[in-house]
XYZ file of C-alpha atoms in Angstrom:
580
model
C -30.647 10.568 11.627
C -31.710 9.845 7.724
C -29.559 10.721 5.126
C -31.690 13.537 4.196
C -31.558 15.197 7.699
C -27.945 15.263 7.542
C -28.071 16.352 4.284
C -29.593 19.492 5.691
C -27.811 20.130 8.551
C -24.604 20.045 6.302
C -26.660 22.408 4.247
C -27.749 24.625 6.142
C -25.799 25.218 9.843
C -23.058 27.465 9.511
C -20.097 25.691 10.991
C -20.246 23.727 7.379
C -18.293 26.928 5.521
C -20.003 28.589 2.527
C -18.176 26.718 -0.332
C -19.183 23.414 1.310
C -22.644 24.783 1.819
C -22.551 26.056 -1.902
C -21.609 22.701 -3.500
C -23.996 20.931 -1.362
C -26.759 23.524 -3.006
C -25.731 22.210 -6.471
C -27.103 18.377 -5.803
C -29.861 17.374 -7.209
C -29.696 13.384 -7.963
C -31.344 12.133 -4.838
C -29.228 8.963 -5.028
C -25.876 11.219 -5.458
C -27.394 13.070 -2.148
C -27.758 9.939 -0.502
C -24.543 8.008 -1.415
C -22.891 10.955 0.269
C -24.907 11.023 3.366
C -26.082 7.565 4.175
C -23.085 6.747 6.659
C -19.783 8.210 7.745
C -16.846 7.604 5.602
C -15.349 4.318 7.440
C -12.666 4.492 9.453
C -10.520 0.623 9.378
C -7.270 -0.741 11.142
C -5.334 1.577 8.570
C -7.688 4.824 8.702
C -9.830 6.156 6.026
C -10.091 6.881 2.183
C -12.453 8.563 0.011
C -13.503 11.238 -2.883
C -13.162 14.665 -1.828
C -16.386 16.311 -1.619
C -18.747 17.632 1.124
C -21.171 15.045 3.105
C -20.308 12.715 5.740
C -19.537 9.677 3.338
C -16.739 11.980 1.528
C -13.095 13.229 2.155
C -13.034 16.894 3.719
C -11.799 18.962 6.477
C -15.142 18.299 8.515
C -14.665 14.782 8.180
C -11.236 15.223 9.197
C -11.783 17.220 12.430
C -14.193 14.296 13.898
C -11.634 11.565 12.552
C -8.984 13.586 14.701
C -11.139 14.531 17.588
C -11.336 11.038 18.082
C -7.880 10.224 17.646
C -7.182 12.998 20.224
C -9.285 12.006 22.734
C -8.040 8.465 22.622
C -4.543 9.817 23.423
C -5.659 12.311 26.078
C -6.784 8.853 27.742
C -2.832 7.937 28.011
C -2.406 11.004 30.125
C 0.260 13.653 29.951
C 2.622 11.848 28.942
C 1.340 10.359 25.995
C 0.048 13.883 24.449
C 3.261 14.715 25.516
C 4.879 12.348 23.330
C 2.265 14.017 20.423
C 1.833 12.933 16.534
C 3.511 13.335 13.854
C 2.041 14.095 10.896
C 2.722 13.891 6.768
C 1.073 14.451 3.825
C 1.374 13.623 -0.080
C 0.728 16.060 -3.137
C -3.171 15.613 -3.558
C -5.674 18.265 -3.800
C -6.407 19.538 -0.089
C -3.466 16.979 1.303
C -1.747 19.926 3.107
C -4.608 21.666 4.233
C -5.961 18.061 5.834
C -2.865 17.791 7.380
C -2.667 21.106 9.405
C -6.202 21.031 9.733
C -5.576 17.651 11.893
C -2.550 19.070 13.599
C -4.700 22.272 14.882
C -7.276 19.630 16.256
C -4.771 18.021 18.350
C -3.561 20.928 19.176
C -7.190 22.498 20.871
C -6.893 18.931 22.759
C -3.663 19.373 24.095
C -1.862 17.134 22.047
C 1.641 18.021 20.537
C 1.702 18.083 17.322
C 4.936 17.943 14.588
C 4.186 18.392 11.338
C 6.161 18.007 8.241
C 7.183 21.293 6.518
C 6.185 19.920 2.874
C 4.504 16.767 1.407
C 6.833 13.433 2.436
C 7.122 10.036 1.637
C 4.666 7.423 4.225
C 7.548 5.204 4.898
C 9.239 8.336 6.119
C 6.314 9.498 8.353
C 6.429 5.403 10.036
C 10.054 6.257 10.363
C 9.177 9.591 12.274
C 7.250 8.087 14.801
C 9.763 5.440 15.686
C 12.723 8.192 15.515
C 10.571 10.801 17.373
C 9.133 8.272 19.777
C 5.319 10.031 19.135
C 2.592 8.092 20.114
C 1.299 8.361 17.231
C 1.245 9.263 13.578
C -1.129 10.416 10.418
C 0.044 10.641 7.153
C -2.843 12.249 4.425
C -2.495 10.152 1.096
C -4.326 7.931 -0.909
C -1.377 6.473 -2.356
C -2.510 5.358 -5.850
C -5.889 5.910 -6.060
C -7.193 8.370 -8.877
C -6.767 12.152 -8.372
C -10.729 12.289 -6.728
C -9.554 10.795 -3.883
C -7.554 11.460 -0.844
C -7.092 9.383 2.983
C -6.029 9.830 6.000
C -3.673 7.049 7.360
C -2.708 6.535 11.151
C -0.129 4.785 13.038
C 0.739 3.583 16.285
C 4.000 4.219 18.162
C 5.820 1.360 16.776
C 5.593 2.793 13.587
C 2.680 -0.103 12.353
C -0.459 1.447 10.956
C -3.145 1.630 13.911
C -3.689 -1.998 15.320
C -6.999 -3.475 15.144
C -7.336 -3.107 19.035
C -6.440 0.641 19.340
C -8.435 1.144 15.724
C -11.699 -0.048 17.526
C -10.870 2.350 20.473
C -10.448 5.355 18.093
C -13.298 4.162 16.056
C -15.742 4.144 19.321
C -14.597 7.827 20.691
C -15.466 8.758 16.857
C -18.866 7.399 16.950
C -19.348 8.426 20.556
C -19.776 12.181 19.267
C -23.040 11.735 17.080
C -22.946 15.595 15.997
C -20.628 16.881 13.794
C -20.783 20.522 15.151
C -18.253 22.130 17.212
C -15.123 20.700 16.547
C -13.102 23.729 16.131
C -9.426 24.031 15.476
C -6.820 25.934 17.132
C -5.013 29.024 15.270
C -1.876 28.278 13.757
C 0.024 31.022 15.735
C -1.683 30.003 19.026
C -0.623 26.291 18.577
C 3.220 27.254 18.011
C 2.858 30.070 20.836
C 1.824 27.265 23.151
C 4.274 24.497 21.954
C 1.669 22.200 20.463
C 3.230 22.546 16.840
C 5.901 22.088 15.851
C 7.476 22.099 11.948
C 9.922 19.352 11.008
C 11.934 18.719 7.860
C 15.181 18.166 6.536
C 16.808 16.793 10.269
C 14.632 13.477 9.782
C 14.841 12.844 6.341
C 19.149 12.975 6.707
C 18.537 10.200 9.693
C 16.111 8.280 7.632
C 18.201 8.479 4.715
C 21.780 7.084 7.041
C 19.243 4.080 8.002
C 18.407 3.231 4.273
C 21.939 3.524 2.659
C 22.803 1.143 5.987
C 20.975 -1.727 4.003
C 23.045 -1.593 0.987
C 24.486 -5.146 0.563
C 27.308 -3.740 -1.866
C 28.275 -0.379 -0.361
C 31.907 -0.388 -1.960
C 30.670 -1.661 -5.354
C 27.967 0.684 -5.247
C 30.197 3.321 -4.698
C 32.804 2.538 -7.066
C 30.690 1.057 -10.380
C 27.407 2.457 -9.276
C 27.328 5.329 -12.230
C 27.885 2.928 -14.746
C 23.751 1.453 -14.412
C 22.030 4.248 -16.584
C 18.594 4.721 -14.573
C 15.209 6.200 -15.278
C 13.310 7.233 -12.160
C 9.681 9.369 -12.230
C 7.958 10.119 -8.929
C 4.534 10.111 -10.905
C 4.398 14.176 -9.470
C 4.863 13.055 -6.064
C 6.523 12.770 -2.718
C 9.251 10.363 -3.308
C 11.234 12.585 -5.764
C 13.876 14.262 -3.237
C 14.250 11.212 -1.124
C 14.615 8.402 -3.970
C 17.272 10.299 -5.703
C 19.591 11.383 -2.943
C 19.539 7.656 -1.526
C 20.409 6.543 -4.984
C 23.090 9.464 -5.668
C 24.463 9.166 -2.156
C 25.440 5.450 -2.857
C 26.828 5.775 -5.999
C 24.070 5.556 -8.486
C 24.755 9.219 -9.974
C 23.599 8.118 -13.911
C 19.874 9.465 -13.117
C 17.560 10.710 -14.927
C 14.492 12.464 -14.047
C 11.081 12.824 -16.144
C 10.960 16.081 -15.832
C 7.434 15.812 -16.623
C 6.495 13.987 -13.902
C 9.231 15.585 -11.383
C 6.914 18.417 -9.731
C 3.956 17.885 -7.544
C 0.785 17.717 -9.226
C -2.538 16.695 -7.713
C -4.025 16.200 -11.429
C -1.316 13.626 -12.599
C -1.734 15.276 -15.526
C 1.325 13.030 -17.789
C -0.683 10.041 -16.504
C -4.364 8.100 -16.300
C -3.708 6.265 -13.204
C -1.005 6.936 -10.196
C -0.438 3.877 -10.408
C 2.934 2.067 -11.477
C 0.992 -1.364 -11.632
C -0.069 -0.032 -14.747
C 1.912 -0.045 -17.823
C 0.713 3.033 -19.400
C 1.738 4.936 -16.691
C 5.874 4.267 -17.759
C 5.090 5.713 -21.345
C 7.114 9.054 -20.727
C 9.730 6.828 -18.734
C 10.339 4.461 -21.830
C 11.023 7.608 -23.803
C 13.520 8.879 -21.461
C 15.202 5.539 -21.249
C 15.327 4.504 -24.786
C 16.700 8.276 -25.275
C 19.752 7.666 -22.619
C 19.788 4.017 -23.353
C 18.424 3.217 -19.362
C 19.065 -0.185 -17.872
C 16.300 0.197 -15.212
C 13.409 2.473 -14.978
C 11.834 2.838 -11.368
C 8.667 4.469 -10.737
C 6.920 5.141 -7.502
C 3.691 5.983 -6.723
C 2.216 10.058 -5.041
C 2.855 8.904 -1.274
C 6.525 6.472 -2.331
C 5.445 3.331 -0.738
C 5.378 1.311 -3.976
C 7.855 0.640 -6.305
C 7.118 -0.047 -9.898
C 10.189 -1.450 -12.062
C 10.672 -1.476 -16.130
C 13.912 -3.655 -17.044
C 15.461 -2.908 -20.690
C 15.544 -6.057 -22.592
C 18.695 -7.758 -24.660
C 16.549 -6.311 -27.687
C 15.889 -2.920 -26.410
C 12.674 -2.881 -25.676
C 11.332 -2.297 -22.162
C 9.744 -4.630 -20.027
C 7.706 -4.228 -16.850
C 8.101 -6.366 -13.875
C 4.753 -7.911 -11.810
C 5.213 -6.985 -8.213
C 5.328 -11.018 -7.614
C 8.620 -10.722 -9.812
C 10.011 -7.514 -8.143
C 8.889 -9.405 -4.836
C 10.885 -12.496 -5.755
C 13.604 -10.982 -7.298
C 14.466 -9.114 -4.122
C 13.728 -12.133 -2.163
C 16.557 -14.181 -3.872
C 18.881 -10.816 -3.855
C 18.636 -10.198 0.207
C 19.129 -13.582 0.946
C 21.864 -14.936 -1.530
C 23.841 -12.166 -0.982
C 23.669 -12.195 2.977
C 24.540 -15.891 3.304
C 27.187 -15.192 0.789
C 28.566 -12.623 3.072
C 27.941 -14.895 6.127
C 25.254 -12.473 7.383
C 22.374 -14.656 7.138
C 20.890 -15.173 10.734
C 19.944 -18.322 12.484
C 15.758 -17.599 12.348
C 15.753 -15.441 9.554
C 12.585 -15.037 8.131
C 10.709 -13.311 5.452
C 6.683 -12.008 5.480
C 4.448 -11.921 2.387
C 0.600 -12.099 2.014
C -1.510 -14.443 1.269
C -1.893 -12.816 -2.539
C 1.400 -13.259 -3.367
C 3.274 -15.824 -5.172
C 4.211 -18.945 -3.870
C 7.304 -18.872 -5.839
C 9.159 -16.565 -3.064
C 8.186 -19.671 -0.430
C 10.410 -21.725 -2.576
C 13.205 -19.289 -2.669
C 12.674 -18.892 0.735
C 12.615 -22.744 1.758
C 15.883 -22.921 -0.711
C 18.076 -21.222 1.853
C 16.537 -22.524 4.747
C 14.652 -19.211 5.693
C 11.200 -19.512 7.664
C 8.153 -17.840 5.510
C 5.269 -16.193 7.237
C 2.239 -15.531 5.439
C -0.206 -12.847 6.421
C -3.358 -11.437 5.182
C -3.389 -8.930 2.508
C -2.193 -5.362 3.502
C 1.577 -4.174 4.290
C -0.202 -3.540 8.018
C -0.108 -7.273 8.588
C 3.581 -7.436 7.558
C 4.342 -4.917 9.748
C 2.744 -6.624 12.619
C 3.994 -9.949 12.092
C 7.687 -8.122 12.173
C 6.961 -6.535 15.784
C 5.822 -10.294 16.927
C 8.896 -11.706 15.796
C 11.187 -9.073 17.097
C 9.341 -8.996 20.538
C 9.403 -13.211 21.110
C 12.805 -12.905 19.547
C 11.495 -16.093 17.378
C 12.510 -14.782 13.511
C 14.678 -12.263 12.294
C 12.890 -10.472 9.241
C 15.151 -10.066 6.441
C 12.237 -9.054 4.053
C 8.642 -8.622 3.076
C 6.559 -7.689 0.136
C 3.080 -8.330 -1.375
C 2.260 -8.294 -5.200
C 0.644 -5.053 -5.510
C 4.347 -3.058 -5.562
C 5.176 -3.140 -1.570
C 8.355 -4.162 -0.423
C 10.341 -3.806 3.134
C 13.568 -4.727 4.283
C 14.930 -3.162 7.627
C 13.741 -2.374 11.107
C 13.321 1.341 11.617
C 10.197 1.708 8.695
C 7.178 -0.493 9.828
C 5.264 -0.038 6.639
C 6.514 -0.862 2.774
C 8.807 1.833 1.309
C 9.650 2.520 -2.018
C 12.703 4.704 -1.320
C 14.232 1.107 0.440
C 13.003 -0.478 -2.309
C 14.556 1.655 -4.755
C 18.350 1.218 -3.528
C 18.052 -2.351 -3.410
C 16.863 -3.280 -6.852
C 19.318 -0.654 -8.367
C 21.942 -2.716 -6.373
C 20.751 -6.303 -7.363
C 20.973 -4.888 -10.881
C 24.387 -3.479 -10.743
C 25.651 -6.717 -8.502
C 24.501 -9.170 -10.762
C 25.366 -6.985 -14.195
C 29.088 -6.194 -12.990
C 29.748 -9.136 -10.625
C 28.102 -12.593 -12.758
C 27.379 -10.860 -15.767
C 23.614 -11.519 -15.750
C 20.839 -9.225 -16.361
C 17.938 -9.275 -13.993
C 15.844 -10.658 -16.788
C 18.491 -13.898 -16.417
C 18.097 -14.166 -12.802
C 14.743 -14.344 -12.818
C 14.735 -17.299 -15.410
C 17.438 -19.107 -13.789
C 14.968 -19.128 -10.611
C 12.035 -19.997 -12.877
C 13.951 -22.945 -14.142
C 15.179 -23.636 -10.430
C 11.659 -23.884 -9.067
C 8.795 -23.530 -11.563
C 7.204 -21.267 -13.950
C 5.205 -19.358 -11.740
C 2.842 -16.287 -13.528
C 0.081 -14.119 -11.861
C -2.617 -11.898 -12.873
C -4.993 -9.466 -11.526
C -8.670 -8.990 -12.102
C -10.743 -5.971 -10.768
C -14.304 -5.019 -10.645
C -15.414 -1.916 -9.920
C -18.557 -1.699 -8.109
C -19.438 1.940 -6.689
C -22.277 2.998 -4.073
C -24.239 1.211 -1.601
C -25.861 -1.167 -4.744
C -22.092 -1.662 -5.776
C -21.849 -3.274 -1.704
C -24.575 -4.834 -2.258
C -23.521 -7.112 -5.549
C -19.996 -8.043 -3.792
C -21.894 -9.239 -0.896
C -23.792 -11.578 -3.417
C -20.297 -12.810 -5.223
C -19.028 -13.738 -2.242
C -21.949 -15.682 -1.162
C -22.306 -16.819 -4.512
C -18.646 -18.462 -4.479
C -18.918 -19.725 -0.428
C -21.868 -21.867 -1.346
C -20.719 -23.378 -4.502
C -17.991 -25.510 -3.890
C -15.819 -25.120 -6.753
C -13.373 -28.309 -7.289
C -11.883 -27.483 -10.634
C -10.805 -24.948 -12.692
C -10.796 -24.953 -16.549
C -9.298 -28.711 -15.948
C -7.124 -27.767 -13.000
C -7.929 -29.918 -10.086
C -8.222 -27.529 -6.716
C -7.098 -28.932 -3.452
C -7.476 -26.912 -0.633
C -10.456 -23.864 -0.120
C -9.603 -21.229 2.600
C -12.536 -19.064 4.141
C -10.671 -16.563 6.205
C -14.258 -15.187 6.882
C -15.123 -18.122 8.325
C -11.456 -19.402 9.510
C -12.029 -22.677 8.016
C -9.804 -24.121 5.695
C -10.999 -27.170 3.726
C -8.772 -30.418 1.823
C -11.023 -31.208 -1.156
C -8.600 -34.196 -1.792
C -9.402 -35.655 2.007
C -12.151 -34.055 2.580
C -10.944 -32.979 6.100
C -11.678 -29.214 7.534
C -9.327 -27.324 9.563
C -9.169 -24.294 11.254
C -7.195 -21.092 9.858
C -5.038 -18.779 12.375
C -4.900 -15.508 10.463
C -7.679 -12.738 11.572
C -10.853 -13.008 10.144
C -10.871 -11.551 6.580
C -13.578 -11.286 4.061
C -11.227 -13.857 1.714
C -11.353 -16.777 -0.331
C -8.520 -18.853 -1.368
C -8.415 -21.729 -4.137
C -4.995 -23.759 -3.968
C -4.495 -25.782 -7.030
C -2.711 -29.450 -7.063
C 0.700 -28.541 -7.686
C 0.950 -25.236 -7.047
C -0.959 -21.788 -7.381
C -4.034 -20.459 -6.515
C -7.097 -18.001 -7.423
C -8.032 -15.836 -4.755
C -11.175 -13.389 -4.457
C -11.432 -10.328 -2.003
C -13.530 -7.003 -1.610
C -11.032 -4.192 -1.821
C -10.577 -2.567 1.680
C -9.740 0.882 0.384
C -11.522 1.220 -2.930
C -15.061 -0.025 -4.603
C -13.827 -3.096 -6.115
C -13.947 -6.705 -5.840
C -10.698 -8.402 -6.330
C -9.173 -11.381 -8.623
C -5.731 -12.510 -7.493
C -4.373 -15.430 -10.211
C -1.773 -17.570 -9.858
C -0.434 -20.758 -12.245
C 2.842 -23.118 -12.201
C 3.931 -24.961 -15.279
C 7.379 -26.379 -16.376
C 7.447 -23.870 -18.837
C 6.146 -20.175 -19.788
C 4.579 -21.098 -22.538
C 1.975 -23.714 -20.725
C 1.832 -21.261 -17.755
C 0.866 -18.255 -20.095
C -2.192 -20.509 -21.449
C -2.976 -22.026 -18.127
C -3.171 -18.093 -16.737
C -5.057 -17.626 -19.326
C -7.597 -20.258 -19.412
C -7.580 -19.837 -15.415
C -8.759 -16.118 -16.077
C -11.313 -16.855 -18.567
C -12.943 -19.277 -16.295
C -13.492 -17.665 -13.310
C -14.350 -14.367 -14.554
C -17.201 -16.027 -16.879
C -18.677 -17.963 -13.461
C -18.778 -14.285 -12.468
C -20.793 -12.777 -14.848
C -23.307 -15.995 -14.726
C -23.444 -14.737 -10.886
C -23.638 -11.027 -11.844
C -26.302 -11.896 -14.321
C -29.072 -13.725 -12.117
């Protein structure tokens, strides 16, 4: 079927309700029409994400009824038991995000499948701890975590907690594109779904369990308890789901000097007080620095609409505030968990820690320092999560931690995804520990492990590259980069190229290829002689191509230029490409 013919369908049948049917009436840029039509929204290992607006390439209830249809059928394959079990679903504060949510619980429900569903918006780590706690088969959780206020997704997991393998992903995927008509997919009535037992409404009695689980990973209880109001803190949910949660962790262990932006404390699918829900980026702390320069704040923590990410603003020795990369966050933590737990003799034999392949190589070091194994996975807090079930079913590593740069961070065995609530409690901890205990800021720890094992900075680079001709052009940069084989950057000698595409790795220094391990991964990797790297991907959740940059020096000041000049270089060899 052509775009246009489903164009009209949507248009004109009418299952598509009349303020779908409406907006659809409104189009008239034939390329808008087609961007919208031309495929199905995609559905990957993790789900699917998109602007919300009617056609088949866009988030909205239609979309969401096939999505789940699929999903339901899949499970109705397991048998009784396994729709027994049911899903359990969560949602965020963005436009529609409730309304998605029961609209995918009253699908299951027509298919027999039990559904519970959260009684207001919820953190995602929560929603991975609810299917572990409620032993579901499954689980949905309707965000799009950071992503601008347009858009909205529709996450699902598997019964360990993980987001939906790759193998059960392709099995959902086929039942969805099994059913080539987007007609009759109805819903179930709310009251006839409770009548029946196939929803059910859950709330406060999971997030008091999750909550006991999280406060179980404080390092410090006692000092926590005791000191823990004396670290002024500066927390903003950015108008989402991690408001209630965050704070009673943090009050429940001690931490009782918090202040809210009450600007940013209520849900608010506009994020009006900010560009970007996003606490990568710095403008998005501006009310926060106000609040803490008004209560004199040690820390300010931010996290994102859905609470999976943590973003993290340290007050200087001169006042001013400072905001942490998630490689520093990611390290900082490192060093924390696993200093502290061989200090208390808690450190197990075959402890191990999980990052991606994005994020520094700095936390390797740290990692290698106290004799801890490092696994590195491909980008995406799934592949943690999966790497954590293979060690803990071969019973070969004991994870003590994970994170990857872009704000994600783990510790703990009952959440299978990253959580900014965990998050949260431990870096108000390391602060306090470290502040009361050695009289260090975390501004000094960090240095101390920059002058223990190199300068180490990052950077990020995105480019945003919308529609099918968007696809298109970061098709041709990849290419592009795969057939020239680049040896040096701006003077810095590269030593190693990885195509996870291709699962060849290559050592420009021996010339000898060898074969990579991780999935197959549209990914390039530069290593540079001595340490860092410059790594290019396609975004797997939004149009962009991605820039990953990392440099070691002896000190910040060459590492700053050497960033720098790293930047500069590749992102001129990718306008030359751009250009032809």
């Amino acid at each position: 079927m052509s775009f246009q013919e489903r164009y009209q369908m949507w248009l004109k049948n009418s299952y598509f309700d009349e303020e779908i049917r409406e907006e659809l009436k409104q189009l008239n840029d034939q390329q808008e029409i087609e961007d919208r039509f031309y495929k199905d929204l995609e559905f990957g290992t993790g789900g699917l994400r998109g602007i919300m607006a009617a056609g088949t390439n866009r988030m909205n209830k239609y979309v969401i009824r096939k999505v789940t249809q699929g999903l339901a059928e899949y499970i109705c394959d397991h048998g009784p038991e396994g729709m027994k079990r049911g899903v359990v679903i969560a949602y965020d504060s963005r436009w529609f995000s409730a309304d998605f949510a029961l609209e995918a619980a009253l699908i299951l429900a027509q298919n027999g499948v039990k559904a519970y569903l959260f009684d207001e918006l919820r953190p995602t780590p929560e929603l991975s701890f609810a299917v572990r706690e409620l032993k579901t088969i499954a689980g949905i959780v309707v965000t799009a975590s950071h992503n601008p206020k347009a858009y909205n997704g529709y996450k699902v997991y598997w019964e360990d907690g993980g987001q939906v393998p790759p193998a059960q992903a392709d099995e959902i995927l086929a039942r969805i594109e099994a059913r080539e008509s987007w007609l009759g997919i109805e819903p179930m009535s709310k009251e006839a779904a409770k009548r029946e037992g196939l929803l059910q409404m859950i709330g406060s009695e999971i997030d008091h369990v999750y909550l006991s689980r999280v406060k179980e990973l404080a390092l410090h209880p006692e000092l926590d308890a005791q000191q823990g109001k004396e670290l002024s803190i500066v927390y903003t949910p950015f108008h989402g789901a991690g408001n209630k949660l965050v704070r009673s962790a943090l009050a429940e262990l001690g931490f009782s000097s918090v202040t809210v932006v009450k600007e940013q404390e209520q849900p608010d699918p506009n994020f009006t007080t900010i560009p970007y829900p996003n606490p990568e980026i710095p403008s998005t702390f501006d009310l926060a620095r106000e609040y803490g320069k008004n209560v004199e704040a040690e820390l300010l923590l931010a996290t994102d609409p859905d609470s999976d990410r943590l973003g993290v603003v340290l007050r200087a020795p001169n006042g001013d505030y400072r905001q942490l990369s998630g490689n520093q966050i990611g390290v900082l933590l490192t060093y924390y968990v696993l200093s502290q737990k061989k200090n208390l003799g808690i450190l197990p034999e075959k402890a191990a820690i999980i990052k991606t392949i994005a994020s520094t190589d700095l936390a390797d070091e740290v990692a290698r320092y106290f004799k801890v194994a490092v696994e590195n996975v491909l980008t995406g807090f799934k592949f943690i999560a999966e790497k954590e079930k293979e060690m803990e079913d071969g019973g070969w590593g004991k994870f003590q931690f994970g994170f990857e740069e872009s704000y994600g961070y783990l510790a703990g065995d009952f959440v299978r995804d990253k959580d900014g609530i965990i998050a949260s409690i431990l870096l108000a901890e390391a602060a306090l520990y470290y502040r009361n205990t050695e009289h260090r800021s975390l501004f000094e720890v960090l240095e101390s492990i920059y002058q223990m094992f190199g300068y180490y900075l990052d950077s990020q680079e995105s480019l945003t590259l919308e529609g099918h001709q968007g696809q298109e052009e970061m098709v041709r940069i990849m290419d592009s980069l795969r057939q020239e084989e680049i040896r040096e950057l701006c003077g810095i000698q590269i030593v190693k190229i990885d195509d996870y595409e291709q699962q060849i790795g290559k050592n420009l220094v021996t010339g000898q290829s060898y074969s990579l391990t991780l999935p197959r991964s549209n990914v390039l990797r530069f290593s540079f002689s001595g340490g860092g790297f410059v790594m290019v991907r396609p975004s797997g959740t939004e149009p962009k191509i991605k820039f990953y940059f990392s440099v070691k020096a002896d000190s910040q000041s060459v590492a700053e230029e050497s960033l720098r000049m790293v930047k500069d270089d590749v992102m001129n060899r990718i306008a030359l490409i751009r250009s032809k």
